[in-house]
Every structure is written in structure tokens, then in C-alpha cells.
XYZ file of C-alpha atoms in Angstrom:
678
model
C 36.266 -11.752 0.847
C 32.644 -12.837 1.247
C 31.722 -11.822 -2.292
C 34.685 -13.659 -3.846
C 33.760 -16.899 -2.076
C 30.119 -16.577 -3.043
C 30.962 -15.802 -6.654
C 32.930 -19.064 -6.822
C 29.966 -20.969 -5.371
C 27.504 -19.272 -7.724
C 29.558 -19.873 -10.877
C 30.149 -23.523 -9.946
C 26.414 -24.000 -9.341
C 25.471 -22.446 -12.695
C 28.137 -24.526 -14.450
C 26.666 -27.682 -12.961
C 23.183 -26.699 -14.155
C 24.365 -26.019 -17.710
C 26.638 -29.043 -17.707
C 23.696 -31.204 -16.738
C 21.486 -29.605 -19.386
C 24.116 -30.173 -22.062
C 24.839 -33.769 -21.149
C 21.187 -34.736 -20.870
C 20.088 -32.941 -24.026
C 22.729 -34.748 -26.093
C 21.460 -38.169 -25.068
C 19.324 -40.083 -27.498
C 15.758 -39.314 -26.502
C 14.754 -42.901 -27.178
C 17.350 -44.203 -24.712
C 15.703 -45.942 -21.779
C 16.881 -44.765 -18.385
C 17.148 -47.480 -15.796
C 15.639 -46.499 -12.463
C 14.782 -48.423 -9.348
C 11.832 -46.194 -8.477
C 9.758 -43.410 -9.981
C 10.013 -39.900 -8.655
C 7.154 -39.026 -6.334
C 4.295 -37.312 -8.178
C 2.465 -34.553 -6.341
C -1.139 -34.088 -7.376
C -1.975 -30.378 -7.388
C -5.494 -29.830 -6.081
C -7.620 -26.890 -7.096
C -6.823 -23.637 -5.361
C -9.913 -23.680 -3.170
C -8.974 -27.041 -1.632
C -5.470 -25.748 -0.917
C -6.837 -22.636 0.792
C -9.294 -24.647 2.884
C -6.800 -27.284 4.054
C -3.955 -24.926 4.964
C -3.013 -24.705 8.660
C -2.327 -20.978 8.289
C -4.261 -18.475 6.153
C -3.478 -19.017 2.474
C -4.987 -16.904 -0.301
C -4.542 -17.683 -4.006
C -5.255 -15.653 -7.128
C -4.979 -17.850 -10.219
C -4.301 -16.464 -13.690
C -7.990 -16.792 -14.504
C -9.004 -14.871 -11.380
C -6.373 -12.215 -12.078
C -7.869 -11.640 -15.525
C -11.225 -10.885 -13.850
C -9.899 -8.223 -11.441
C -9.206 -5.343 -13.868
C -5.633 -5.304 -12.585
C -2.570 -4.127 -14.533
C 0.168 -4.643 -11.934
C 0.754 -6.977 -9.000
C 0.025 -4.027 -6.706
C -3.506 -3.812 -8.157
C -4.175 -7.514 -7.576
C -2.911 -7.938 -3.993
C -5.443 -5.344 -2.821
C -8.024 -8.124 -3.132
C -6.304 -10.240 -0.472
C -8.005 -9.829 2.904
C -5.879 -8.247 5.637
C -3.677 -6.430 3.110
C -3.029 -2.693 3.005
C -1.290 -1.290 -0.083
C 0.281 2.114 0.416
C -0.298 3.692 -2.990
C 1.139 7.110 -3.840
C -1.088 7.485 -6.894
C -0.878 6.822 -10.618
C 0.851 4.072 -12.571
C 4.358 5.116 -11.553
C 3.714 5.907 -7.892
C 5.472 3.835 -5.209
C 3.392 0.897 -3.932
C 4.287 -1.145 -0.852
C 2.271 -3.811 0.929
C 1.604 -4.392 4.629
C -0.158 -7.532 5.885
C -2.168 -7.403 9.113
C -0.647 -4.024 10.058
C 2.871 -5.398 10.587
C 4.412 -3.103 7.968
C 6.028 -3.656 4.581
C 9.334 -4.744 6.152
C 7.648 -7.849 7.599
C 6.261 -8.960 4.203
C 8.593 -10.851 1.880
C 8.090 -10.930 -1.889
C 9.291 -14.029 -3.746
C 9.688 -14.466 -7.498
C 9.274 -18.102 -8.533
C 10.054 -19.243 -5.010
C 13.230 -17.196 -4.443
C 12.912 -14.108 -2.252
C 13.553 -10.618 -3.606
C 15.542 -8.266 -1.409
C 16.095 -4.581 -0.749
C 18.466 -4.189 2.181
C 18.496 -0.418 1.778
C 14.824 0.157 2.629
C 13.508 -3.329 3.426
C 10.509 -2.690 1.152
C 9.828 -4.018 -2.348
C 7.932 -1.734 -4.714
C 5.322 -4.187 -6.054
C 4.139 -1.603 -8.573
C 7.068 -2.584 -10.818
C 5.715 -6.093 -11.461
C 3.301 -6.537 -14.345
C 0.708 -9.309 -14.448
C 1.401 -10.128 -18.113
C 3.653 -13.112 -17.327
C 2.137 -14.087 -13.942
C 0.432 -17.454 -13.570
C -0.473 -17.226 -9.876
C -0.207 -14.976 -6.806
C -0.254 -16.482 -3.314
C -0.271 -14.883 0.119
C 0.721 -16.836 3.219
C 0.220 -15.456 6.707
C 2.713 -17.083 9.041
C 4.211 -19.529 6.574
C 3.360 -22.225 4.071
C 2.597 -25.850 4.964
C 5.268 -26.789 2.446
C 8.328 -27.498 4.627
C 10.533 -28.288 1.618
C 11.570 -24.693 0.909
C 14.618 -22.433 1.228
C 15.245 -21.179 4.764
C 14.526 -17.618 3.659
C 10.893 -18.595 3.028
C 10.524 -19.150 6.789
C 12.013 -15.787 7.809
C 9.129 -13.307 7.490
C 5.747 -12.707 9.106
C 3.961 -13.128 5.765
C 4.987 -13.818 2.199
C 3.688 -13.088 -1.287
C 4.894 -15.392 -4.041
C 4.750 -14.318 -7.684
C 4.666 -17.475 -9.810
C 5.352 -16.808 -13.471
C 4.077 -18.752 -16.465
C 5.736 -22.059 -17.266
C 5.891 -23.461 -20.828
C 3.040 -25.800 -21.742
C 2.521 -27.561 -25.049
C -0.075 -29.606 -26.871
C 0.844 -33.075 -28.171
C 3.049 -32.207 -31.177
C 3.471 -28.512 -30.480
C 6.956 -26.958 -30.463
C 6.215 -23.234 -30.179
C 3.408 -21.127 -28.771
C 3.026 -17.703 -27.255
C 1.035 -14.538 -26.856
C 1.251 -10.960 -28.111
C -0.726 -8.260 -26.331
C -1.220 -4.514 -26.663
C -2.891 -2.318 -24.040
C -3.775 1.336 -24.385
C -6.072 3.789 -22.674
C -6.270 6.784 -20.388
C -3.189 8.439 -18.836
C -1.391 8.050 -22.187
C -0.969 4.307 -21.621
C 0.998 2.329 -24.215
C 1.802 -1.228 -23.103
C 2.908 -3.869 -25.640
C 4.005 -7.251 -24.254
C 4.749 -10.793 -25.395
C 5.830 -14.229 -24.283
C 7.071 -17.171 -26.354
C 7.323 -20.808 -25.269
C 9.805 -23.033 -27.117
C 10.210 -26.813 -26.848
C 13.655 -28.000 -27.936
C 13.190 -31.662 -27.029
C 11.535 -33.768 -24.351
C 13.944 -32.516 -21.712
C 14.491 -28.869 -22.560
C 12.020 -25.973 -22.881
C 12.290 -22.209 -22.604
C 10.243 -19.091 -22.037
C 11.123 -15.632 -23.287
C 8.977 -12.633 -22.359
C 9.149 -8.897 -22.402
C 7.135 -5.726 -22.233
C 7.312 -1.973 -22.479
C 5.060 0.415 -20.582
C 4.736 4.141 -21.090
C 2.216 6.514 -19.552
C 2.251 10.264 -19.055
C 0.151 9.627 -15.942
C -1.550 13.018 -16.066
C -5.041 13.115 -14.635
C -7.319 15.854 -13.290
C -8.206 16.147 -9.625
C -9.975 18.635 -7.396
C -7.827 20.423 -4.822
C -9.812 21.574 -1.777
C -8.514 24.521 0.238
C -10.089 23.467 3.497
C -12.199 20.778 5.129
C -15.537 22.570 4.870
C -17.801 22.114 1.848
C -18.046 25.895 1.616
C -14.263 26.312 1.228
C -12.851 27.123 -2.183
C -11.418 24.528 -4.551
C -9.675 24.370 -7.906
C -9.392 21.851 -10.715
C -5.757 20.797 -11.138
C -3.824 18.237 -13.159
C -1.333 15.822 -11.630
C 2.276 16.741 -12.489
C 5.476 14.728 -12.969
C 3.665 11.417 -13.240
C 5.215 9.925 -16.393
C 6.675 6.423 -16.337
C 8.803 4.380 -18.769
C 9.221 0.685 -17.862
C 11.039 -2.002 -19.809
C 11.340 -5.680 -18.847
C 13.033 -8.683 -20.457
C 12.989 -12.150 -18.938
C 14.218 -15.520 -20.133
C 13.994 -18.920 -18.438
C 15.447 -22.260 -19.469
C 13.726 -25.341 -17.984
C 15.309 -28.784 -17.929
C 13.715 -32.117 -17.036
C 16.923 -34.130 -16.712
C 15.190 -37.439 -15.997
C 12.290 -38.786 -13.944
C 14.111 -37.826 -10.758
C 15.591 -34.385 -11.356
C 14.762 -31.033 -12.897
C 15.880 -27.426 -12.759
C 15.713 -23.996 -14.329
C 17.890 -20.972 -15.002
C 16.321 -17.496 -15.162
C 17.705 -14.126 -16.259
C 15.714 -10.956 -15.534
C 16.270 -7.319 -16.496
C 14.115 -4.344 -15.548
C 14.667 -0.663 -16.336
C 12.493 2.236 -15.275
C 12.476 6.009 -15.403
C 9.661 7.859 -13.696
C 8.659 11.119 -12.123
C 7.845 11.214 -8.452
C 4.553 13.072 -8.057
C 4.725 15.157 -4.919
C 2.072 15.889 -2.351
C -0.680 18.260 -3.493
C 0.261 21.518 -1.758
C -2.064 24.500 -1.632
C -1.081 27.307 -4.028
C 2.057 25.438 -5.169
C 0.913 22.924 -7.761
C 3.184 24.013 -10.609
C 6.736 23.507 -9.370
C 6.479 21.253 -6.348
C 6.783 17.917 -8.176
C 10.076 17.649 -10.030
C 12.009 14.746 -8.526
C 12.887 11.846 -10.799
C 14.073 8.322 -10.211
C 15.849 5.754 -12.399
C 15.801 2.080 -11.436
C 17.835 -0.663 -13.123
C 17.624 -4.203 -11.794
C 19.287 -7.349 -13.079
C 19.250 -10.770 -11.514
C 19.892 -14.362 -12.418
C 18.613 -17.267 -10.378
C 18.894 -21.016 -10.710
C 17.087 -23.962 -9.164
C 17.913 -27.670 -9.108
C 15.833 -30.457 -7.548
C 16.628 -34.155 -7.255
C 14.736 -37.103 -5.807
C 16.845 -40.073 -4.703
C 13.863 -42.146 -3.631
C 10.259 -41.778 -2.529
C 11.633 -40.810 0.905
C 14.570 -38.490 0.229
C 14.723 -35.353 -1.929
C 17.048 -32.345 -2.184
C 16.993 -28.932 -3.838
C 19.513 -26.130 -4.333
C 19.046 -22.484 -5.303
C 21.426 -19.701 -6.217
C 20.961 -16.062 -7.141
C 22.891 -12.932 -8.036
C 21.099 -9.565 -7.914
C 22.312 -6.092 -8.792
C 20.140 -3.018 -8.447
C 21.081 0.565 -9.274
C 18.944 3.513 -8.192
C 19.464 7.125 -9.256
C 17.487 9.933 -7.608
C 17.559 13.597 -8.577
C 15.826 16.654 -7.111
C 16.535 19.726 -9.286
C 14.952 22.184 -6.827
C 17.179 21.664 -3.775
C 18.276 24.917 -2.163
C 22.003 24.213 -1.946
C 25.166 25.483 -3.633
C 24.748 23.211 -6.659
C 21.016 23.860 -6.978
C 20.106 20.161 -6.985
C 20.475 16.871 -5.154
C 21.605 13.742 -6.953
C 22.161 10.407 -5.228
C 23.181 7.063 -6.715
C 22.805 3.773 -4.850
C 23.975 0.325 -5.921
C 22.900 -2.828 -4.122
C 24.326 -6.288 -4.708
C 23.356 -9.681 -3.361
C 24.824 -13.148 -3.695
C 22.591 -15.912 -2.396
C 22.851 -19.678 -2.024
C 20.491 -22.243 -0.530
C 20.388 -25.994 0.067
C 17.370 -27.956 1.342
C 16.622 -31.591 2.014
C 13.466 -33.466 2.988
C 13.206 -36.986 4.395
C 9.899 -38.806 4.730
C 10.482 -40.950 7.792
C 7.064 -42.611 7.811
C 4.032 -42.505 5.579
C 2.592 -39.573 7.524
C 5.721 -37.951 8.984
C 8.457 -35.957 7.255
C 11.318 -33.697 8.290
C 13.299 -31.085 6.390
C 16.464 -29.086 6.870
C 17.406 -25.935 4.967
C 20.355 -23.612 5.128
C 20.740 -20.311 3.282
C 23.616 -17.872 3.152
C 23.695 -14.489 1.453
C 25.766 -11.331 1.288
C 24.349 -7.852 0.731
C 26.261 -4.664 0.063
C 25.278 -1.042 -0.564
C 27.336 1.648 -2.296
C 26.368 5.316 -2.569
C 27.917 8.593 -3.726
C 27.136 10.333 -0.429
C 29.654 12.112 1.766
C 30.668 10.062 4.840
C 28.742 7.022 3.631
C 29.508 3.820 5.525
C 29.455 1.321 2.615
C 27.904 -1.498 4.660
C 28.143 -5.228 3.916
C 25.979 -7.775 5.719
C 26.510 -11.529 5.777
C 23.421 -13.518 6.839
C 22.986 -17.222 7.412
C 19.627 -18.893 8.022
C 19.129 -22.470 9.181
C 15.748 -24.185 9.517
C 14.662 -27.523 10.915
C 11.014 -28.333 10.187
C 8.584 -31.193 10.599
C 5.183 -32.081 9.150
C 2.588 -34.681 10.135
C -0.377 -35.518 7.902
C -2.977 -38.170 8.581
C -6.563 -38.354 7.414
C -8.194 -35.258 8.894
C -5.211 -33.844 10.807
C -2.273 -31.747 9.638
C 0.447 -30.192 11.791
C 3.700 -28.403 10.991
C 6.444 -26.875 13.104
C 9.812 -25.274 12.494
C 12.639 -23.511 14.224
C 14.719 -20.876 12.439
C 18.206 -19.778 13.506
C 19.459 -16.467 12.126
C 23.034 -15.199 12.320
C 24.314 -11.905 10.885
C 27.710 -10.292 10.585
C 27.993 -6.597 9.733
C 30.965 -4.755 8.237
C 31.492 -1.138 7.107
C 34.331 0.695 5.379
C 33.957 3.805 7.530
C 32.917 4.134 11.160
C 31.605 1.435 13.454
C 29.360 -1.364 12.193
C 26.003 -2.236 13.718
C 25.720 -5.058 16.200
C 25.898 -8.618 14.902
C 22.692 -10.509 15.572
C 21.654 -14.059 16.322
C 18.085 -15.127 16.934
C 15.951 -18.259 17.242
C 12.398 -18.075 15.831
C 9.849 -20.863 16.476
C 6.671 -21.669 14.550
C 3.852 -24.184 15.035
C 0.509 -24.774 13.310
C -2.232 -27.349 12.997
C -5.495 -28.018 11.180
C -8.133 -30.587 12.129
C -11.314 -31.762 10.403
C -13.756 -32.716 13.218
C -16.353 -34.449 11.014
C -15.424 -36.939 8.321
C -18.311 -36.072 5.981
C -18.147 -32.281 6.351
C -15.166 -30.352 4.970
C -15.016 -28.042 7.985
C -11.564 -27.455 9.452
C -10.321 -25.706 12.570
C -6.839 -24.240 12.396
C -4.357 -22.222 14.430
C -0.751 -21.074 14.289
C 1.838 -19.252 16.367
C 4.964 -17.598 15.025
C 7.697 -15.498 16.543
C 9.633 -13.619 13.909
C 11.703 -10.472 13.579
C 12.975 -8.097 10.966
C 16.506 -6.740 10.920
C 17.122 -2.987 10.730
C 17.651 -1.888 7.141
C 20.792 -0.169 5.902
C 18.856 3.116 5.946
C 17.777 2.519 9.564
C 21.377 1.947 10.583
C 23.536 4.125 8.347
C 21.492 6.893 6.732
C 23.349 10.169 7.133
C 22.631 11.925 10.473
C 19.538 9.749 11.028
C 20.726 6.136 11.240
C 21.301 4.477 14.609
C 23.837 1.634 14.681
C 22.634 0.362 18.064
C 19.170 -0.621 16.827
C 17.789 -4.000 17.849
C 15.703 -6.176 15.508
C 11.974 -5.461 15.483
C 10.223 -8.500 16.992
C 6.682 -9.710 16.265
C 4.546 -12.426 17.858
C 1.686 -13.743 15.706
C -1.314 -15.713 16.991
C -4.078 -16.936 14.680
C -7.154 -19.143 15.069
C -9.715 -19.782 12.367
C -12.108 -22.055 10.533
C -12.505 -23.023 6.882
C -15.373 -24.660 5.031
C -15.820 -26.019 1.521
C -19.011 -27.513 0.111
C -19.641 -28.842 -3.367
C -23.387 -28.469 -3.252
C -26.197 -28.981 -5.720
C -26.038 -29.447 -9.459
C -26.044 -25.747 -10.289
C -23.973 -24.537 -7.319
C -20.493 -25.839 -8.098
C -19.014 -24.944 -4.713
C -19.248 -22.619 -1.749
C -16.183 -21.759 0.350
C -15.665 -19.786 3.544
C -12.578 -18.866 5.557
C -12.531 -16.854 8.769
C -9.602 -16.061 11.068
C -9.138 -14.004 14.199
C -5.610 -12.932 15.036
C -3.465 -11.075 17.528
C -0.069 -9.595 16.689
C 2.192 -7.659 18.979
C 5.298 -5.831 17.864
C 8.141 -4.956 20.216
C 11.204 -2.797 19.633
C 9.377 -1.193 16.725
C 11.782 0.940 14.718
C 10.513 4.494 14.316
C 11.953 7.841 13.283
C 11.913 10.113 16.320
C 12.865 13.817 16.690
C 15.822 14.556 18.979
C 16.739 18.206 19.618
C 14.173 19.684 17.252
C 11.913 18.769 14.344
C 14.829 19.056 11.906
C 17.029 16.501 13.685
C 15.729 12.943 13.746
C 17.113 9.522 14.572
C 15.908 5.934 14.430
C 14.978 4.379 17.777
C 13.598 1.099 19.137
C 10.715 3.009 20.590
C 7.404 1.694 19.388
C 5.078 -1.043 20.605
C 1.955 -2.020 18.700
C -0.879 -4.412 19.585
C -2.944 -5.640 16.647
C -6.238 -7.516 16.822
C -8.170 -8.389 13.716
C -10.605 -10.517 11.789
C -10.383 -11.689 8.154
C -13.354 -13.256 6.372
C -13.657 -14.361 2.765
C -16.290 -16.287 0.811
C -16.613 -17.474 -2.766
C -19.196 -19.386 -4.727
C -19.486 -20.587 -8.322
C -22.912 -20.991 -9.933
C -23.680 -22.858 -13.142
C -26.816 -21.047 -14.283
C -27.082 -23.208 -17.400
C -24.828 -25.093 -19.783
C -23.450 -21.861 -21.274
C -23.486 -19.409 -18.345
C -21.401 -19.450 -15.129
C -21.389 -16.861 -12.375
C -18.576 -16.519 -9.814
C -19.076 -14.344 -6.725
C -16.443 -13.463 -4.143
C -16.250 -11.209 -1.096
C -13.694 -10.449 1.614
C -13.877 -8.340 4.772
C -11.141 -7.261 7.169
C -11.283 -5.659 10.597
C -8.043 -4.383 12.112
C -7.584 -2.674 15.445
C -3.883 -1.775 15.405
C -3.062 0.388 18.415
C 0.072 2.225 19.425
C 0.778 1.144 23.046
C 4.256 2.610 23.307
C 3.869 5.129 26.118
C 0.705 5.748 28.226
C 1.860 9.332 28.755
C 1.753 10.188 25.052
C -1.290 11.692 23.342
C -1.229 8.953 20.687
C -1.442 6.089 23.197
C -4.109 3.547 22.165
C -4.586 5.341 18.829
C -4.803 3.487 15.504
C -1.447 3.411 13.719
C -1.182 5.506 10.523
C -2.766 4.367 7.267
C -4.475 1.330 8.767
C -8.238 1.315 8.128
C -10.373 -0.202 10.848
C -12.531 -1.904 8.201
C -11.861 -2.736 4.550
C -12.856 -5.299 1.961
C -13.358 -6.290 -1.629
C -15.952 -7.920 -3.835
C -16.070 -9.350 -7.321
C -18.499 -10.920 -9.746
C -17.688 -12.650 -13.002
C -20.300 -13.675 -15.558
C -18.918 -16.142 -18.064
C -20.949 -17.024 -21.147
C -20.252 -18.861 -24.382
C -20.171 -15.491 -26.185
C -18.430 -13.032 -23.821
C -17.461 -12.405 -20.189
C -18.349 -9.492 -17.909
C -16.297 -8.821 -14.778
C -17.012 -6.469 -11.895
C -14.661 -5.766 -9.004
C -14.884 -3.434 -6.038
C -12.481 -2.260 -3.327
C -13.544 -0.341 -0.252
C -11.845 1.064 2.805
C -12.927 2.886 5.928
C -11.240 6.079 7.071
C -7.619 6.140 8.181
C -5.292 8.592 9.897
C -2.195 10.109 8.315
C -0.226 10.309 11.583
C -0.252 8.639 14.994
C -2.700 11.046 16.622
C -6.284 10.153 15.629
C -7.712 13.655 15.460
C -10.189 14.947 12.900
C -7.594 17.122 11.147
C -5.431 14.019 10.529
C -8.239 11.921 9.090
C -8.085 10.467 5.557
C -11.576 9.656 4.347
C -12.635 6.202 3.238
C -13.395 5.273 -0.339
C -15.038 2.762 -2.652
C -13.532 1.937 -6.043
C -15.700 0.191 -8.679
C -14.330 -1.372 -11.877
C -16.050 -3.176 -14.730
C -14.858 -4.890 -17.915
C -16.129 -6.925 -20.851
C -14.043 -9.406 -22.828
C -14.419 -11.808 -25.724
C -12.215 -14.432 -27.364
C -12.471 -15.466 -31.017
C -10.851 -18.660 -32.325
C -9.231 -18.359 -35.732
C -6.996 -20.560 -37.876
C -3.877 -18.711 -36.672
C -4.741 -18.467 -32.965
C -7.131 -17.021 -30.409
C -7.791 -13.290 -30.667
C -8.829 -11.729 -27.381
C -10.350 -8.323 -26.737
C -10.984 -6.598 -23.433
C -12.366 -3.182 -22.478
C -12.255 -1.817 -18.903
C -13.711 1.136 -17.053
C -11.767 1.831 -13.868
C -12.964 3.895 -10.904
C -16.440 3.929 -12.393
C -17.745 6.593 -9.972
C -14.916 9.016 -10.888
C -13.701 9.713 -7.337
C -10.255 11.254 -6.665
C -9.923 9.396 -3.369
C -6.652 9.254 -1.426
C -4.867 6.167 -0.168
C -2.018 8.340 1.112
C -2.891 11.863 2.247
C -2.282 14.578 -0.379
C -1.675 11.943 -3.086
C -4.995 11.753 -5.009
C -5.720 8.669 -7.086
C -6.909 8.942 -10.709
C -10.614 9.380 -11.379
C -12.459 7.448 -14.070
C -10.121 5.946 -16.642
C -10.422 3.535 -19.557
C -8.240 0.711 -20.773
C -8.433 -1.547 -23.831
C -6.454 -4.660 -24.658
C -6.137 -6.815 -27.756
C -4.121 -10.022 -27.786
C -3.207 -12.934 -30.029
C -2.541 -16.317 -28.455
C -0.992 -18.746 -30.911
């Protein structure tokens, strides 16, 4: 019922987009369009100004910065955001999820060109599947963005990462341009990729991109048979680490007139990979044999129209289908293996409007509705379907040196299953407020603060997973408090700028959803059991130096302190202990030397020790690490385009450190890239 109605809406919306494209593209380009006012033009400031003026912490990695970080995937790049913990299970194909300020991956949304990605089965997006080849910018918002003209779903998480892909750009008389790239290196890496921009006329452009990635992923590591330096060890090689990824993506952009534009995107991703298991003593040969196949297809469309300088609307629609196949050929059952197939579907629609009441005051309203379903070939599976509606009212006030935003989000869910009893329907109101003030007119110093109450719904696995799910779970609720200061100074002639941001924060999580043993360690269930208090500090600085006319030096550093304590039950031995895989201190640094002849980039990640489980005892400790990377690159202009070359040395000190216990990371590796931009 729900899916049929949404399919009608989605097909009508797409038809309108293509109908508009067709009608506008057939008009004579020289025809003058009569308008009573020009569409409002937004001047995009440089990324540093945006970060400094935001009322809540905003971090931006531009395409240029991304090229300096020795990063292959989005998961490599987001590690350089302060306050971020990436749970990395090792190698190119290992699962990678992101947690911001210790709230967990389920509280972090991932958006692709402004429209949120979803995984209702686990609530976590594997950011290791996204390459940086077609990415123009990565942004991280704690709390939420100052932009109130967004889909309601953008307001519904504790933090959000937005992946903004490249958009076609052309020189004066240019019709076609693009880039071909080929990467190779250690771990058997083969990674060709391309993108092509095409301009059909003044109103219609397109982008087509694709890539293939293969790696055997095998790397040596040292397996220690004890915690003492005197204990024996052996040199092993990581098993079952191969990965085959294939991506195709096409986007059609339309500038209908001065007042309206839109795009239609189609995306396909296919992956087959081994799942490297934990490194188990005396069982390194046969332990890792599970494999996973992932096929994802989605289409999304966006339309935006300005009726005047005061009133503007936008609409979004999306269909997503994801199929996951998992096989374990070593299961001790009658068939000798376990094979599970899962299929997720989502239909999504959104409508937003903004009205600028006064010069400094604006209000927006957004409503989203989406349906998610999950099918699986598992005995006694529930086949759940969830309908969710989100409604947001938001306001923004900007004047001179003061900026304030506020919003209120209303969430309503309806749950249905084919077998058994469905989980409880939910409705929740979530408020948000933030402000930023510049005390001194001649000094770009700003004081900011925000408060947000938000929650995350139980996933389909939390509710319905066989013999573990609990259909009476309540949403996990989080309160976020943040206060900070930002500073930007364009200093002397040779120091282009110096920036600083610092924030202290307090988060508390109630009704935390945890897996808890019932009768014995083999029988578990999901419970609203946990409570976590999180206090932290994020600091980041950056400066750009112009050493002479031909040499620039960019330096950046970030530092995070997180004290994330389990305060569930004072009677438990893990009370007031740091939650698993959250380092007390961590940070990153980078330096980029740009000359007229070549560029040299250095980047560094470091983390203090963590604990693999709730109890912070020595035997559960995962040691800290420092990861150094360096690269050199050069571009050569030719008559047929710009040829670029890049050579990287990763993990320069050759350390098999662990992000997740018993999942060693690769030691020193090498990567080379050659590209042609035409």
C-alpha cells in the first residue's frame, strides 16, 4: 500500500523533472525570458570563513585539501576531522563506520549530494565503499547546519557528513572535459577511474563517472602470542582480504531559467569482498573465509524554484535498493555453511519552503516521508516495513555580528510486519537552538553555542533479528551541549591567514541500546540498558604561509579529548569506565608544500590507547598508534591536457597497529597515480 503510493509520487516527480528539461531545452536559447526579479544569488565564501562563522562546529575538506591527505576513500579522509572515530577492520575492503563525539555510528547520518543515505537494517553506513575520485567536498556538522533550507531528514541526526560530488564546469567555449586516472601500488591495487563533463546547451549539462577497484589486500603482520616482549611471535600474512568494487554514476543538471534548476542522478555500486577475521592464535589458515556481496542502486532527483527574493521552494525524491549476500562456508551445521540474503528498499520524498520575512529574518518548513522495507531468506523472519514522516519548522536571524538559528522536529513512525507483532509506533519532538556572536567589530573572534535533543530509532536488526531482537525497544535519546570560540586572522603579507576553532561539549545518552546476555553467554537480547556521559574538547588550527612568489606552505593540526563514561549501573564493574574503542586523546596534523615545480604533502594521524570492551583493565587495552604518510606530486601542461603524477608512501614507520582489536592494519605500503585532465 505504502510502496504503491510512493511509487506513483516518485514517477510523477521524475516525469515533471524530465518534462521540464525537455520543454526548456527545446526553447530557442536566444529567446529572452521575461522576469520581474532576478533569482537571489548566494555568494559562497571560502571554506575557512564558513567554518569560523558557523553557530555549530563545521569542518570542511575541499577537493584540494583531500588531494593533500594521501586518502583513497572517504573513510581515510574523515579521520582528519576532529572528534571523529573511525572503526576500521583493516585493509581496503574492511568495514569502516564513523562515530562523532562518541555517540556511535547510528547517530551520524551520511548524505550524498544533500540527500541522506540509509541502512535500516544496521543503522550504519560503510563509508569505506565511497571513493574520493568524484568528490568535490566533504563536510561534517555537529548538531546541524546553519542552512535552514534543507530536507527535514537533514535535521534528524546528532551529526552529519555530506559527500558533495563534482559538478560540471566549463571554460568559455568548452563543451566537453574530463579526467582519466589510474592508481596502482601495494596490496595488489588496480584502480582505474574517469569522469566526463558534457555541455549540451546553456541549460543542460551532464556528468558521467565510473571506477573499478581491485586489491588482493594481502599484507604481512606480526602475531604476538602474549603481552610480554619475551613471548613468542610469528610473521603471518592477512587472509581473505581481496576486494572487487565497481561504480557507475550519471547526473543530468538543468538550469531551467534564472529562477529554477534541478538534477537527476543514477548510481550503481557492486562489490565482492572477503571478510578478514580476527587474528586468532594458532588458527591463521582457515579462520577467515566469510564473503560478502553488496549491490546498491539508487536514483535521486532535486528541483529548486525561486518565486521572488523572499520565497523559495525545493523538492527531492529518491528510490534506493540494496542487496546484500553473506556466506560462511565453515559453519558447523547440517548444510556445512551459512548463506543469508537481505534486500532493502526505500522510497523517499521531501518538500521544503523558505520565506524571508524581513531582511535579517527567515523561516522554513520541511516535510519528508519515506518507507523502508527489509526482506531476508531467514526462517521465521518478520519482513518489517517502516513508514516515517518528519516535519521541521526552523528560523534564522542574521544581523551584522550576530547569527541565531532554531528548529523543532516532529517524527512519526508506523511499523508493520508480515509475521509476529510489530514494534511500537513512535512519535517524538526534538528541539534545537544555536547562536554565534562577534563581540568586537574589528576582530573576527566569535563565541558560539548550541543545544540539541535528538534520538535514533532502533534498527531492524535491533528489533527483529532472530532470537536477539527486542520489539519493545525505545528510541535511544541524546542531549548535546556545545560552547566554543572561533578566530580568523588575515595577517601579514606572507602569512595569508591563521584560523582557530575550539569547542567544549557535553553529551548524554539515555536508553542506550546494547546487546545483553540473558540466561547465558550464548543467549543475548537487545535492551534499553545503557547510559553514557560524554565530555570533550575539540581544537583545530590552520595557517597558510606564502614563503615567496613560487612557494606556499599550509599547516594544519587538530586535537580531540573525549571522556566518554558508562554510567549505567553503579553496581557494575564497568561503571565510570571509558566506553569501548573511544580514545581519550587523538588528533591529526598535515603540512603541504606547494611550489611552481612540484608539491610535497605530509599527513599524520595519532590516537591514544583504547579498550576493546567496557571494562578498562590492562588485558582489554588496545595500544595507541601514530600513522605517518608522505607524497610528492607534479602536474605537466601539454597541448592535449594536464598530466598529473603522484607517488605516496603510507604508514611510513611500518607499524601493524590495530584500530579494532585483533584486526591489524597494513604496514608500509606504496601507491602511485597518473592522470590526464583534458
